[in-house]
Every structure is written in C-alpha cells, then in structure tokens.
PDB file of C-alpha atoms in Angstrom:
ATOM      1  CA  UNK A   1     125.989  26.335  62.390  1.00  0.00           C
ATOM      2  CA  UNK A   2     126.742  27.284  65.970  1.00  0.00           C
ATOM      3  CA  UNK A   3     124.113  30.019  66.150  1.00  0.00           C
ATOM      4  CA  UNK A   4     120.842  29.647  64.252  1.00  0.00           C
ATOM      5  CA  UNK A   5     119.999  31.936  61.348  1.00  0.00           C
ATOM      6  CA  UNK A   6     116.772  32.909  63.121  1.00  0.00           C
ATOM      7  CA  UNK A   7     118.823  34.412  65.978  1.00  0.00           C
ATOM      8  CA  UNK A   8     121.486  35.965  63.742  1.00  0.00           C
ATOM      9  CA  UNK A   9     118.740  37.819  61.877  1.00  0.00           C
ATOM     10  CA  UNK A  10     117.523  39.623  64.999  1.00  0.00           C
ATOM     11  CA  UNK A  11     120.477  39.951  67.414  1.00  0.00           C
ATOM     12  CA  UNK A  12     121.875  43.456  67.888  1.00  0.00           C
ATOM     13  CA  UNK A  13     124.538  44.958  70.118  1.00  0.00           C
ATOM     14  CA  UNK A  14     122.898  45.618  73.532  1.00  0.00           C
ATOM     15  CA  UNK A  15     124.840  48.890  73.752  1.00  0.00           C
ATOM     16  CA  UNK A  16     124.364  50.601  70.374  1.00  0.00           C
ATOM     17  CA  UNK A  17     121.638  48.385  68.862  1.00  0.00           C
ATOM     18  CA  UNK A  18     123.593  47.788  65.648  1.00  0.00           C
ATOM     19  CA  UNK A  19     122.982  44.332  64.099  1.00  0.00           C
ATOM     20  CA  UNK A  20     125.875  42.007  64.937  1.00  0.00           C
ATOM     21  CA  UNK A  21     127.630  39.749  62.456  1.00  0.00           C
ATOM     22  CA  UNK A  22     129.299  36.423  63.031  1.00  0.00           C
ATOM     23  CA  UNK A  23     133.115  36.612  63.081  1.00  0.00           C
ATOM     24  CA  UNK A  24     135.264  34.736  60.550  1.00  0.00           C
ATOM     25  CA  UNK A  25     136.175  32.064  63.133  1.00  0.00           C
ATOM     26  CA  UNK A  26     132.438  31.746  64.055  1.00  0.00           C
ATOM     27  CA  UNK A  27     133.333  32.108  67.752  1.00  0.00           C
ATOM     28  CA  UNK A  28     131.832  35.540  68.245  1.00  0.00           C
ATOM     29  CA  UNK A  29     129.347  38.163  67.124  1.00  0.00           C
ATOM     30  CA  UNK A  30     130.738  41.552  66.217  1.00  0.00           C
ATOM     31  CA  UNK A  31     129.198  45.000  66.334  1.00  0.00           C
ATOM     32  CA  UNK A  32     130.449  47.179  63.463  1.00  0.00           C
ATOM     33  CA  UNK A  33     129.699  50.392  65.375  1.00  0.00           C
ATOM     34  CA  UNK A  34     131.398  49.922  68.778  1.00  0.00           C
ATOM     35  CA  UNK A  35     133.675  47.023  67.680  1.00  0.00           C
ATOM     36  CA  UNK A  36     132.618  44.835  70.584  1.00  0.00           C
ATOM     37  CA  UNK A  37     132.836  41.104  69.947  1.00  0.00           C
ATOM     38  CA  UNK A  38     130.355  39.044  71.945  1.00  0.00           C
ATOM     39  CA  UNK A  39     131.462  35.452  72.605  1.00  0.00           C
ATOM     40  CA  UNK A  40     129.468  32.359  71.686  1.00  0.00           C
ATOM     41  CA  UNK A  41     129.641  29.726  74.447  1.00  0.00           C
ATOM     42  CA  UNK A  42     128.162  26.260  74.057  1.00  0.00           C
ATOM     43  CA  UNK A  43     126.426  27.579  70.923  1.00  0.00           C
ATOM     44  CA  UNK A  44     124.673  30.305  72.960  1.00  0.00           C
ATOM     45  CA  UNK A  45     125.454  33.977  72.169  1.00  0.00           C
ATOM     46  CA  UNK A  46     126.622  35.872  75.264  1.00  0.00           C
ATOM     47  CA  UNK A  47     125.229  39.375  74.694  1.00  0.00           C
ATOM     48  CA  UNK A  48     126.604  40.999  77.846  1.00  0.00           C
ATOM     49  CA  UNK A  49     128.722  44.169  77.749  1.00  0.00           C
ATOM     50  CA  UNK A  50     131.269  43.035  80.305  1.00  0.00           C
ATOM     51  CA  UNK A  51     131.806  39.701  78.587  1.00  0.00           C
ATOM     52  CA  UNK A  52     132.576  41.338  75.232  1.00  0.00           C
ATOM     53  CA  UNK A  53     136.044  42.320  74.075  1.00  0.00           C
ATOM     54  CA  UNK A  54     136.646  45.399  71.962  1.00  0.00           C
ATOM     55  CA  UNK A  55     138.577  44.832  68.748  1.00  0.00           C
ATOM     56  CA  UNK A  56     140.558  47.705  67.268  1.00  0.00           C
ATOM     57  CA  UNK A  57     138.676  47.669  63.964  1.00  0.00           C
TER      58      UNK A  57
ATOM     59  CA  UNK B   1     120.143  53.991  76.608  1.00  0.00           C
ATOM     60  CA  UNK B   2     119.060  51.142  78.843  1.00  0.00           C
ATOM     61  CA  UNK B   3     121.448  50.217  81.641  1.00  0.00           C
ATOM     62  CA  UNK B   4     122.139  46.588  82.471  1.00  0.00           C
ATOM     63  CA  UNK B   5     121.081  45.262  85.860  1.00  0.00           C
ATOM     64  CA  UNK B   6     123.666  46.142  88.506  1.00  0.00           C
ATOM     65  CA  UNK B   7     126.604  43.742  88.564  1.00  0.00           C
ATOM     66  CA  UNK B   8     125.925  42.970  92.212  1.00  0.00           C
ATOM     67  CA  UNK B   9     122.356  41.993  91.408  1.00  0.00           C
ATOM     68  CA  UNK B  10     123.449  39.933  88.404  1.00  0.00           C
ATOM     69  CA  UNK B  11     125.967  38.093  90.600  1.00  0.00           C
ATOM     70  CA  UNK B  12     123.295  37.364  93.201  1.00  0.00           C
ATOM     71  CA  UNK B  13     120.899  35.998  90.554  1.00  0.00           C
ATOM     72  CA  UNK B  14     123.626  33.873  88.974  1.00  0.00           C
ATOM     73  CA  UNK B  15     124.768  32.498  92.322  1.00  0.00           C
ATOM     74  CA  UNK B  16     121.222  31.541  93.297  1.00  0.00           C
ATOM     75  CA  UNK B  17     120.238  29.951  89.983  1.00  0.00           C
ATOM     76  CA  UNK B  18     123.572  28.214  89.411  1.00  0.00           C
ATOM     77  CA  UNK B  19     123.436  26.684  92.912  1.00  0.00           C
ATOM     78  CA  UNK B  20     119.811  25.572  92.490  1.00  0.00           C
ATOM     79  CA  UNK B  21     119.724  25.016  88.687  1.00  0.00           C
ATOM     80  CA  UNK B  22     118.577  21.395  88.880  1.00  0.00           C
ATOM     81  CA  UNK B  23     116.109  21.525  91.776  1.00  0.00           C
ATOM     82  CA  UNK B  24     114.652  24.837  90.565  1.00  0.00           C
ATOM     83  CA  UNK B  25     114.258  23.683  86.961  1.00  0.00           C
ATOM     84  CA  UNK B  26     112.672  20.417  87.940  1.00  0.00           C
ATOM     85  CA  UNK B  27     110.229  22.254  90.249  1.00  0.00           C
ATOM     86  CA  UNK B  28     109.082  24.951  87.843  1.00  0.00           C
ATOM     87  CA  UNK B  29     108.927  22.721  84.767  1.00  0.00           C
ATOM     88  CA  UNK B  30     106.559  20.361  86.592  1.00  0.00           C
ATOM     89  CA  UNK B  31     104.488  22.789  88.688  1.00  0.00           C
ATOM     90  CA  UNK B  32     104.234  25.940  86.602  1.00  0.00           C
ATOM     91  CA  UNK B  33     102.862  24.417  83.398  1.00  0.00           C
ATOM     92  CA  UNK B  34      99.358  25.664  84.198  1.00  0.00           C
ATOM     93  CA  UNK B  35     100.734  29.166  84.806  1.00  0.00           C
ATOM     94  CA  UNK B  36     102.493  29.093  81.448  1.00  0.00           C
ATOM     95  CA  UNK B  37      99.346  27.819  79.719  1.00  0.00           C
ATOM     96  CA  UNK B  38      97.326  30.642  81.271  1.00  0.00           C
ATOM     97  CA  UNK B  39      99.766  33.327  80.125  1.00  0.00           C
ATOM     98  CA  UNK B  40      99.855  31.807  76.619  1.00  0.00           C
ATOM     99  CA  UNK B  41      96.050  31.758  76.485  1.00  0.00           C
ATOM    100  CA  UNK B  42      95.924  35.424  77.545  1.00  0.00           C
ATOM    101  CA  UNK B  43      98.629  36.477  75.057  1.00  0.00           C
ATOM    102  CA  UNK B  44      96.808  34.577  72.266  1.00  0.00           C
ATOM    103  CA  UNK B  45      99.777  33.852  69.953  1.00  0.00           C
ATOM    104  CA  UNK B  46      99.155  33.303  66.245  1.00  0.00           C
ATOM    105  CA  UNK B  47     101.035  30.929  63.987  1.00  0.00           C
ATOM    106  CA  UNK B  48     103.459  33.260  62.251  1.00  0.00           C
ATOM    107  CA  UNK B  49     104.487  35.235  65.319  1.00  0.00           C
ATOM    108  CA  UNK B  50     107.817  35.667  67.070  1.00  0.00           C
ATOM    109  CA  UNK B  51     107.970  35.620  70.877  1.00  0.00           C
ATOM    110  CA  UNK B  52     110.666  36.579  73.384  1.00  0.00           C
ATOM    111  CA  UNK B  53     110.710  35.083  76.904  1.00  0.00           C
ATOM    112  CA  UNK B  54     112.789  37.381  79.126  1.00  0.00           C
ATOM    113  CA  UNK B  55     114.567  35.813  82.116  1.00  0.00           C
ATOM    114  CA  UNK B  56     113.282  32.506  80.771  1.00  0.00           C
ATOM    115  CA  UNK B  57     114.876  30.274  83.415  1.00  0.00           C
ATOM    116  CA  UNK B  58     114.546  26.637  82.306  1.00  0.00           C
ATOM    117  CA  UNK B  59     112.056  27.677  79.608  1.00  0.00           C
ATOM    118  CA  UNK B  60     108.809  27.220  81.542  1.00  0.00           C
ATOM    119  CA  UNK B  61     106.943  29.831  79.498  1.00  0.00           C
ATOM    120  CA  UNK B  62     108.943  29.672  76.240  1.00  0.00           C
ATOM    121  CA  UNK B  63     108.243  25.936  75.953  1.00  0.00           C
ATOM    122  CA  UNK B  64     104.481  26.577  76.045  1.00  0.00           C
ATOM    123  CA  UNK B  65     104.706  29.362  73.459  1.00  0.00           C
ATOM    124  CA  UNK B  66     107.013  27.514  71.049  1.00  0.00           C
ATOM    125  CA  UNK B  67     104.464  25.090  69.469  1.00  0.00           C
ATOM    126  CA  UNK B  68     102.068  28.002  68.826  1.00  0.00           C
ATOM    127  CA  UNK B  69     104.431  30.478  67.126  1.00  0.00           C
ATOM    128  CA  UNK B  70     106.966  30.580  64.325  1.00  0.00           C
ATOM    129  CA  UNK B  71     109.983  31.444  66.452  1.00  0.00           C
ATOM    130  CA  UNK B  72     110.548  31.610  70.211  1.00  0.00           C
ATOM    131  CA  UNK B  73     113.616  33.087  71.924  1.00  0.00           C
ATOM    132  CA  UNK B  74     114.514  32.545  75.579  1.00  0.00           C
ATOM    133  CA  UNK B  75     116.916  35.023  77.206  1.00  0.00           C
ATOM    134  CA  UNK B  76     118.488  34.585  80.629  1.00  0.00           C
ATOM    135  CA  UNK B  77     121.498  35.939  82.517  1.00  0.00           C
ATOM    136  CA  UNK B  78     122.512  32.584  84.093  1.00  0.00           C
ATOM    137  CA  UNK B  79     124.330  30.090  81.826  1.00  0.00           C
ATOM    138  CA  UNK B  80     123.590  27.117  84.144  1.00  0.00           C
ATOM    139  CA  UNK B  81     119.844  27.663  83.842  1.00  0.00           C
ATOM    140  CA  UNK B  82     120.111  28.083  80.054  1.00  0.00           C
ATOM    141  CA  UNK B  83     121.731  24.634  79.924  1.00  0.00           C
ATOM    142  CA  UNK B  84     118.621  23.296  81.695  1.00  0.00           C
ATOM    143  CA  UNK B  85     116.383  25.191  79.266  1.00  0.00           C
ATOM    144  CA  UNK B  86     118.150  23.823  76.244  1.00  0.00           C
ATOM    145  CA  UNK B  87     117.885  20.254  77.539  1.00  0.00           C
ATOM    146  CA  UNK B  88     114.149  20.791  78.151  1.00  0.00           C
ATOM    147  CA  UNK B  89     113.720  22.213  74.623  1.00  0.00           C
ATOM    148  CA  UNK B  90     115.496  19.205  73.098  1.00  0.00           C
ATOM    149  CA  UNK B  91     113.341  16.826  75.168  1.00  0.00           C
ATOM    150  CA  UNK B  92     110.200  18.641  73.993  1.00  0.00           C
ATOM    151  CA  UNK B  93     111.338  18.671  70.358  1.00  0.00           C
ATOM    152  CA  UNK B  94     111.051  22.469  70.276  1.00  0.00           C
ATOM    153  CA  UNK B  95     113.297  23.096  67.272  1.00  0.00           C
ATOM    154  CA  UNK B  96     112.034  26.693  66.849  1.00  0.00           C
ATOM    155  CA  UNK B  97     113.148  27.742  70.348  1.00  0.00           C
ATOM    156  CA  UNK B  98     116.527  29.501  70.612  1.00  0.00           C
ATOM    157  CA  UNK B  99     118.476  30.806  73.596  1.00  0.00           C
ATOM    158  CA  UNK B 100     120.523  33.903  74.358  1.00  0.00           C
ATOM    159  CA  UNK B 101     122.610  34.743  77.420  1.00  0.00           C
ATOM    160  CA  UNK B 102     121.708  38.356  78.083  1.00  0.00           C
ATOM    161  CA  UNK B 103     120.496  41.036  80.453  1.00  0.00           C
ATOM    162  CA  UNK B 104     116.805  41.877  80.790  1.00  0.00           C
ATOM    163  CA  UNK B 105     117.563  45.581  81.172  1.00  0.00           C
ATOM    164  CA  UNK B 106     119.608  45.893  77.940  1.00  0.00           C
ATOM    165  CA  UNK B 107     118.028  43.486  75.471  1.00  0.00           C
ATOM    166  CA  UNK B 108     120.118  42.655  72.379  1.00  0.00           C
ATOM    167  CA  UNK B 109     117.238  43.265  69.959  1.00  0.00           C
ATOM    168  CA  UNK B 110     116.110  46.192  67.840  1.00  0.00           C
ATOM    169  CA  UNK B 111     112.905  48.114  68.595  1.00  0.00           C
ATOM    170  CA  UNK B 112     109.762  46.333  67.424  1.00  0.00           C
ATOM    171  CA  UNK B 113     111.419  42.941  66.831  1.00  0.00           C
ATOM    172  CA  UNK B 114     108.817  40.749  68.578  1.00  0.00           C
ATOM    173  CA  UNK B 115     105.065  40.199  68.349  1.00  0.00           C
ATOM    174  CA  UNK B 116     104.966  39.068  71.975  1.00  0.00           C
ATOM    175  CA  UNK B 117     107.350  39.609  74.895  1.00  0.00           C
ATOM    176  CA  UNK B 118     106.644  37.501  77.963  1.00  0.00           C
ATOM    177  CA  UNK B 119     108.245  37.364  81.389  1.00  0.00           C
ATOM    178  CA  UNK B 120     107.183  34.901  84.080  1.00  0.00           C
ATOM    179  CA  UNK B 121     108.094  35.078  87.761  1.00  0.00           C
ATOM    180  CA  UNK B 122     111.199  37.157  87.107  1.00  0.00           C
ATOM    181  CA  UNK B 123     110.477  40.864  87.532  1.00  0.00           C
ATOM    182  CA  UNK B 124     111.079  40.426  91.276  1.00  0.00           C
ATOM    183  CA  UNK B 125     114.724  39.573  90.511  1.00  0.00           C
ATOM    184  CA  UNK B 126     115.426  42.735  88.516  1.00  0.00           C
ATOM    185  CA  UNK B 127     117.212  45.820  89.886  1.00  0.00           C
ATOM    186  CA  UNK B 128     114.626  48.083  88.260  1.00  0.00           C
ATOM    187  CA  UNK B 129     111.384  46.371  87.167  1.00  0.00           C
ATOM    188  CA  UNK B 130     109.940  49.597  85.721  1.00  0.00           C
ATOM    189  CA  UNK B 131     112.983  50.016  83.465  1.00  0.00           C
ATOM    190  CA  UNK B 132     112.774  46.350  82.448  1.00  0.00           C
ATOM    191  CA  UNK B 133     109.132  46.815  81.410  1.00  0.00           C
ATOM    192  CA  UNK B 134     110.137  49.831  79.303  1.00  0.00           C
ATOM    193  CA  UNK B 135     112.738  47.625  77.650  1.00  0.00           C
ATOM    194  CA  UNK B 136     110.073  44.935  76.937  1.00  0.00           C
ATOM    195  CA  UNK B 137     107.879  47.684  75.431  1.00  0.00           C
ATOM    196  CA  UNK B 138     110.768  48.825  73.231  1.00  0.00           C
ATOM    197  CA  UNK B 139     111.409  45.432  71.600  1.00  0.00           C
ATOM    198  CA  UNK B 140     107.731  44.582  70.988  1.00  0.00           C
ATOM    199  CA  UNK B 141     106.103  45.880  67.797  1.00  0.00           C
ATOM    200  CA  UNK B 142     103.167  48.316  67.755  1.00  0.00           C
ATOM    201  CA  UNK B 143     100.015  46.269  68.226  1.00  0.00           C
ATOM    202  CA  UNK B 144     102.068  43.492  69.856  1.00  0.00           C
ATOM    203  CA  UNK B 145     101.587  42.217  73.389  1.00  0.00           C
ATOM    204  CA  UNK B 146     103.637  42.194  76.570  1.00  0.00           C
ATOM    205  CA  UNK B 147     102.562  39.300  78.814  1.00  0.00           C
ATOM    206  CA  UNK B 148     103.938  39.303  82.355  1.00  0.00           C
ATOM    207  CA  UNK B 149     103.231  37.236  85.441  1.00  0.00           C
ATOM    208  CA  UNK B 150     104.713  37.618  88.888  1.00  0.00           C
ATOM    209  CA  UNK B 151     103.928  37.199  92.534  1.00  0.00           C
ATOM    210  CA  UNK B 152     102.160  40.045  94.323  1.00  0.00           C
ATOM    211  CA  UNK B 153     101.707  40.877  98.005  1.00  0.00           C
ATOM    212  CA  UNK B 154      98.134  39.724  98.690  1.00  0.00           C
ATOM    213  CA  UNK B 155      95.966  41.692 101.135  1.00  0.00           C
ATOM    214  CA  UNK B 156      96.137  42.132 104.064  1.00  0.00           C
ATOM    215  CA  UNK B 157      99.882  41.551 103.764  1.00  0.00           C
ATOM    216  CA  UNK B 158     102.403  44.300 104.282  1.00  0.00           C
ATOM    217  CA  UNK B 159     104.907  45.005 101.520  1.00  0.00           C
ATOM    218  CA  UNK B 160     107.766  45.156 104.047  1.00  0.00           C
ATOM    219  CA  UNK B 161     106.912  41.898 105.843  1.00  0.00           C
ATOM    220  CA  UNK B 162     106.325  39.941 102.623  1.00  0.00           C
ATOM    221  CA  UNK B 163     109.556  41.120 101.035  1.00  0.00           C
ATOM    222  CA  UNK B 164     111.587  40.580 104.217  1.00  0.00           C
ATOM    223  CA  UNK B 165     110.561  36.893 104.110  1.00  0.00           C
ATOM    224  CA  UNK B 166     111.392  36.591 100.407  1.00  0.00           C
ATOM    225  CA  UNK B 167     114.777  38.271 100.889  1.00  0.00           C
ATOM    226  CA  UNK B 168     115.617  36.113 103.905  1.00  0.00           C
ATOM    227  CA  UNK B 169     115.140  33.043 101.680  1.00  0.00           C
ATOM    228  CA  UNK B 170     116.700  34.445  98.514  1.00  0.00           C
ATOM    229  CA  UNK B 171     119.293  37.228  98.444  1.00  0.00           C
ATOM    230  CA  UNK B 172     118.563  37.704  94.717  1.00  0.00           C
ATOM    231  CA  UNK B 173     114.973  38.729  95.495  1.00  0.00           C
ATOM    232  CA  UNK B 174     114.551  42.476  94.913  1.00  0.00           C
ATOM    233  CA  UNK B 175     110.840  43.156  95.433  1.00  0.00           C
ATOM    234  CA  UNK B 176     107.434  41.548  95.145  1.00  0.00           C
ATOM    235  CA  UNK B 177     105.036  44.208  93.882  1.00  0.00           C
ATOM    236  CA  UNK B 178     101.739  45.315  95.390  1.00  0.00           C
ATOM    237  CA  UNK B 179      98.681  44.254  93.316  1.00  0.00           C
ATOM    238  CA  UNK B 180      97.853  47.840  92.248  1.00  0.00           C
ATOM    239  CA  UNK B 181     101.446  48.815  91.649  1.00  0.00           C
ATOM    240  CA  UNK B 182     102.077  46.086  89.041  1.00  0.00           C
ATOM    241  CA  UNK B 183      99.524  47.133  86.338  1.00  0.00           C
ATOM    242  CA  UNK B 184     100.390  50.809  86.945  1.00  0.00           C
ATOM    243  CA  UNK B 185     104.023  50.021  86.224  1.00  0.00           C
ATOM    244  CA  UNK B 186     103.042  48.224  83.005  1.00  0.00           C
ATOM    245  CA  UNK B 187     101.001  51.253  81.897  1.00  0.00           C
ATOM    246  CA  UNK B 188     103.843  53.603  82.834  1.00  0.00           C
ATOM    247  CA  UNK B 189     106.027  51.687  80.353  1.00  0.00           C
ATOM    248  CA  UNK B 190     103.748  52.968  77.568  1.00  0.00           C
ATOM    249  CA  UNK B 191     101.604  49.829  77.347  1.00  0.00           C
ATOM    250  CA  UNK B 192      97.818  49.496  77.539  1.00  0.00           C
ATOM    251  CA  UNK B 193      96.692  46.762  79.956  1.00  0.00           C
ATOM    252  CA  UNK B 194      94.015  44.639  78.279  1.00  0.00           C
ATOM    253  CA  UNK B 195      93.586  41.838  80.820  1.00  0.00           C
ATOM    254  CA  UNK B 196      94.580  40.964  84.393  1.00  0.00           C
ATOM    255  CA  UNK B 197      94.006  37.662  86.160  1.00  0.00           C
ATOM    256  CA  UNK B 198      94.979  36.519  89.629  1.00  0.00           C
ATOM    257  CA  UNK B 199      95.792  32.965  90.687  1.00  0.00           C
ATOM    258  CA  UNK B 200      96.484  31.531  94.127  1.00  0.00           C
ATOM    259  CA  UNK B 201      98.790  28.527  94.507  1.00  0.00           C
ATOM    260  CA  UNK B 202      99.139  26.456  97.676  1.00  0.00           C
ATOM    261  CA  UNK B 203     102.749  26.024  98.766  1.00  0.00           C
ATOM    262  CA  UNK B 204     104.577  24.079 101.458  1.00  0.00           C
ATOM    263  CA  UNK B 205     107.278  26.009 103.291  1.00  0.00           C
ATOM    264  CA  UNK B 206     109.604  22.999 103.269  1.00  0.00           C
ATOM    265  CA  UNK B 207     109.259  22.523  99.524  1.00  0.00           C
ATOM    266  CA  UNK B 208     109.629  26.268  98.922  1.00  0.00           C
ATOM    267  CA  UNK B 209     112.870  26.337 100.885  1.00  0.00           C
ATOM    268  CA  UNK B 210     114.117  23.233  99.096  1.00  0.00           C
ATOM    269  CA  UNK B 211     113.577  24.944  95.715  1.00  0.00           C
ATOM    270  CA  UNK B 212     115.578  27.864  97.141  1.00  0.00           C
ATOM    271  CA  UNK B 213     118.384  25.434  97.961  1.00  0.00           C
ATOM    272  CA  UNK B 214     117.955  25.352 101.761  1.00  0.00           C
ATOM    273  CA  UNK B 215     117.484  22.419 104.126  1.00  0.00           C
ATOM    274  CA  UNK B 216     115.835  22.146 107.532  1.00  0.00           C
ATOM    275  CA  UNK B 217     118.301  23.164 110.240  1.00  0.00           C
ATOM    276  CA  UNK B 218     120.344  25.494 108.049  1.00  0.00           C
ATOM    277  CA  UNK B 219     120.560  29.097 109.262  1.00  0.00           C
ATOM    278  CA  UNK B 220     118.748  30.563 106.242  1.00  0.00           C
ATOM    279  CA  UNK B 221     115.989  27.976 106.579  1.00  0.00           C
ATOM    280  CA  UNK B 222     115.436  28.690 110.267  1.00  0.00           C
ATOM    281  CA  UNK B 223     115.644  32.495 109.918  1.00  0.00           C
ATOM    282  CA  UNK B 224     113.120  32.468 107.064  1.00  0.00           C
ATOM    283  CA  UNK B 225     110.834  30.106 108.979  1.00  0.00           C
ATOM    284  CA  UNK B 226     110.870  32.410 112.016  1.00  0.00           C
ATOM    285  CA  UNK B 227     109.763  35.356 109.875  1.00  0.00           C
ATOM    286  CA  UNK B 228     107.055  33.300 108.146  1.00  0.00           C
ATOM    287  CA  UNK B 229     105.787  31.976 111.508  1.00  0.00           C
ATOM    288  CA  UNK B 230     105.719  35.505 112.957  1.00  0.00           C
ATOM    289  CA  UNK B 231     103.472  36.570 110.090  1.00  0.00           C
ATOM    290  CA  UNK B 232     100.778  33.960 110.837  1.00  0.00           C
ATOM    291  CA  UNK B 233      98.866  36.136 113.289  1.00  0.00           C
ATOM    292  CA  UNK B 234      97.018  38.784 111.296  1.00  0.00           C
ATOM    293  CA  UNK B 235      98.499  37.451 108.025  1.00  0.00           C
ATOM    294  CA  UNK B 236     100.975  40.324 107.967  1.00  0.00           C
ATOM    295  CA  UNK B 237     102.854  38.761 105.011  1.00  0.00           C
ATOM    296  CA  UNK B 238      99.819  38.145 102.791  1.00  0.00           C
ATOM    297  CA  UNK B 239     101.006  34.533 102.426  1.00  0.00           C
ATOM    298  CA  UNK B 240      98.003  33.279 104.489  1.00  0.00           C
ATOM    299  CA  UNK B 241     100.416  30.994 106.396  1.00  0.00           C
ATOM    300  CA  UNK B 242      99.107  28.192 108.645  1.00  0.00           C
ATOM    301  CA  UNK B 243     101.067  25.701 110.730  1.00  0.00           C
ATOM    302  CA  UNK B 244     100.712  22.145 109.432  1.00  0.00           C
ATOM    303  CA  UNK B 245      98.360  20.118 111.624  1.00  0.00           C
ATOM    304  CA  UNK B 246     100.755  17.148 111.713  1.00  0.00           C
ATOM    305  CA  UNK B 247     104.012  17.358 113.678  1.00  0.00           C
ATOM    306  CA  UNK B 248     106.162  18.009 110.590  1.00  0.00           C
ATOM    307  CA  UNK B 249     106.807  21.636 111.526  1.00  0.00           C
ATOM    308  CA  UNK B 250     105.856  22.610 107.992  1.00  0.00           C
ATOM    309  CA  UNK B 251     103.884  25.768 107.203  1.00  0.00           C
ATOM    310  CA  UNK B 252     101.247  25.800 104.477  1.00  0.00           C
ATOM    311  CA  UNK B 253     100.931  29.108 102.674  1.00  0.00           C
ATOM    312  CA  UNK B 254      99.641  30.665  99.464  1.00  0.00           C
ATOM    313  CA  UNK B 255     101.449  32.402  96.666  1.00  0.00           C
ATOM    314  CA  UNK B 256      99.330  34.964  94.824  1.00  0.00           C
ATOM    315  CA  UNK B 257     100.272  35.686  91.216  1.00  0.00           C
ATOM    316  CA  UNK B 258      99.088  38.444  88.916  1.00  0.00           C
ATOM    317  CA  UNK B 259      99.008  37.784  85.154  1.00  0.00           C
ATOM    318  CA  UNK B 260      98.894  40.853  82.921  1.00  0.00           C
ATOM    319  CA  UNK B 261      98.634  41.182  79.159  1.00  0.00           C
ATOM    320  CA  UNK B 262      99.129  44.653  77.691  1.00  0.00           C
ATOM    321  CA  UNK B 263      99.206  45.968  74.145  1.00  0.00           C
ATOM    322  CA  UNK B 264     101.721  48.394  72.705  1.00  0.00           C
ATOM    323  CA  UNK B 265      99.636  51.151  71.098  1.00  0.00           C
TER     324      UNK B 265
END
C-alpha cells in the first residue's frame, strides 16, 4: 500500500479535522466534509491546503 | 482554526532546505545525535507510545524516538528533506517511522492523537512559534509530553544582533528566542514545563555557513561574517565568537540550545 495503515488511521484534514479516506485510485486522501483531496506523492501524503483540489462531491 | 505558516515563509523554508538538502542532512544526522538522545531521554518514551516529530527535517529526532516507541511520524513542509529522511529511516531499519508533508501550524491530526510531540531546532523557522506550540499542545493527549529544543540567545547577547546574524545567513530564519521567553511561550500554550536543560555546542563559522549553503567569498558569506566579527567585542550576539588563532579567517563560536519537556495537564 502506498500509505501505511498506521498513518491512514490518524490523518485528518488540516482544515476541518475530519478523518480522510484513501480515494478509489489510491492517489489521494479525501475529506468527506470539505471535499478536499490531498495528493500522495512518492508515497508521502501531502496534507497542505493549497496543494489539495476540491472535488464536487 | 489554526492558520498555516505564511506562504512567503513556507517558500523561504522550502528554498533553503531544498538547496541545502544533502549538506544539511548529512550535517545534522552526524552532529545532532547527542541532542536527539538528550531530548528522547527527557521525554522518556514508553514502548506502546506514538510520537510526532514536527518539522522533522532529515529525521534527526524521529530516528532516535522510533526504536523506543510503537509508532513515530515525521512531518515536514519540504519534500526534498523528507526524501532524505526516508532514506535515513530505510538505512536505520526504522519500519515504524512514517512521513507526512505538512504544515506545522495546521497539523493534519485530531486533538489528543499523540503521546509525545517533539520539535528540534525548528521553531525559529516558523512564522508564529507561539501558535505552533498551541498546535503541538492540541494534538498531544492529556498527560502526554511536548518536547522541544531550539537555539536561544545566550547572555550577554542582544536579541537584535543575534537574529540579524542568523537572518543574514538564512532568509528562512524568523527568530531565535530569549532563554526566558521560550519556557514562557510553552506554558502559554497550556503546557506545564517539567524540565529544562541547556547545552552549548562549539561551532566553526566556515562549517556553519557551509551547512547554510554558502561558500567563502560569496556575498552572503561575507556579509554574515562581517556581522559576526562585529559582535566579538562585548559578545553582543551571545555567540561568544573568537577569531581563529591560525590564519584561516575562521571564527569559533558557540550555539546555546534550550531543551524543554512539558506535560499537557
């Protein structure tokens, strides 16, 4: 797995603090509250607001 | 809601630590092991605990915590330095150490997630160190520890002179704290300071500039050297600088570091 389970268990959105979930393509981590998707680069989650894209749903 | 570090400040930090990723990592991973061991000893991790190293750089502190805890997480804003950290973790066989690219002022963790939050030699790079400490206090559990170490302006140095030298060398340097100011700031974040220790490390100006990415003869090198040399008389910087007795033109000085462990009540 690109991102370890240990990290997935504790990572939240830095903006609204909602736990993030890995996207279907496993290339990002999505916040269900603000719909931001944080990219995963070189297997490292990029939890920065201005690097996230906002998905419509 | 916590605000991220200013974009300007983040850009300055990234520029500095991308440009110097290799020389900086190699320097701190070889010379700051004792510092990391001291902070680990003071934080007294137990086997089942989870630790966060904020602004972890190449993992200097996280690598010392990892063998003593269940899980260690290193967070940094600069991808190039995280690549160094990951290589160091692989070399050390630290399979319980994980990395996140993130901002120290808006941590991507829920309140009370960690048993220990540590931060070594990084508060001076943050736009707002007091806000960062409040953020550390948020993500540590009640009864958990925040363990921070950073340079301080040693007496009789002046805050302005010391920081002018640091900023001449490194545009990502925000402020070195005064020795009294640092524990007060930790307490103001809602933490209870349980132990403070001070260390003094001898440094060579040439080596210090090299770690900053500057060579003899370059404008930044010469401008910083002039300021350091001007501070020799009366030790106005608190660096206790002395001209080398050989003809190398080097300046020997001292870096004073304050280590603080505080509990979240």
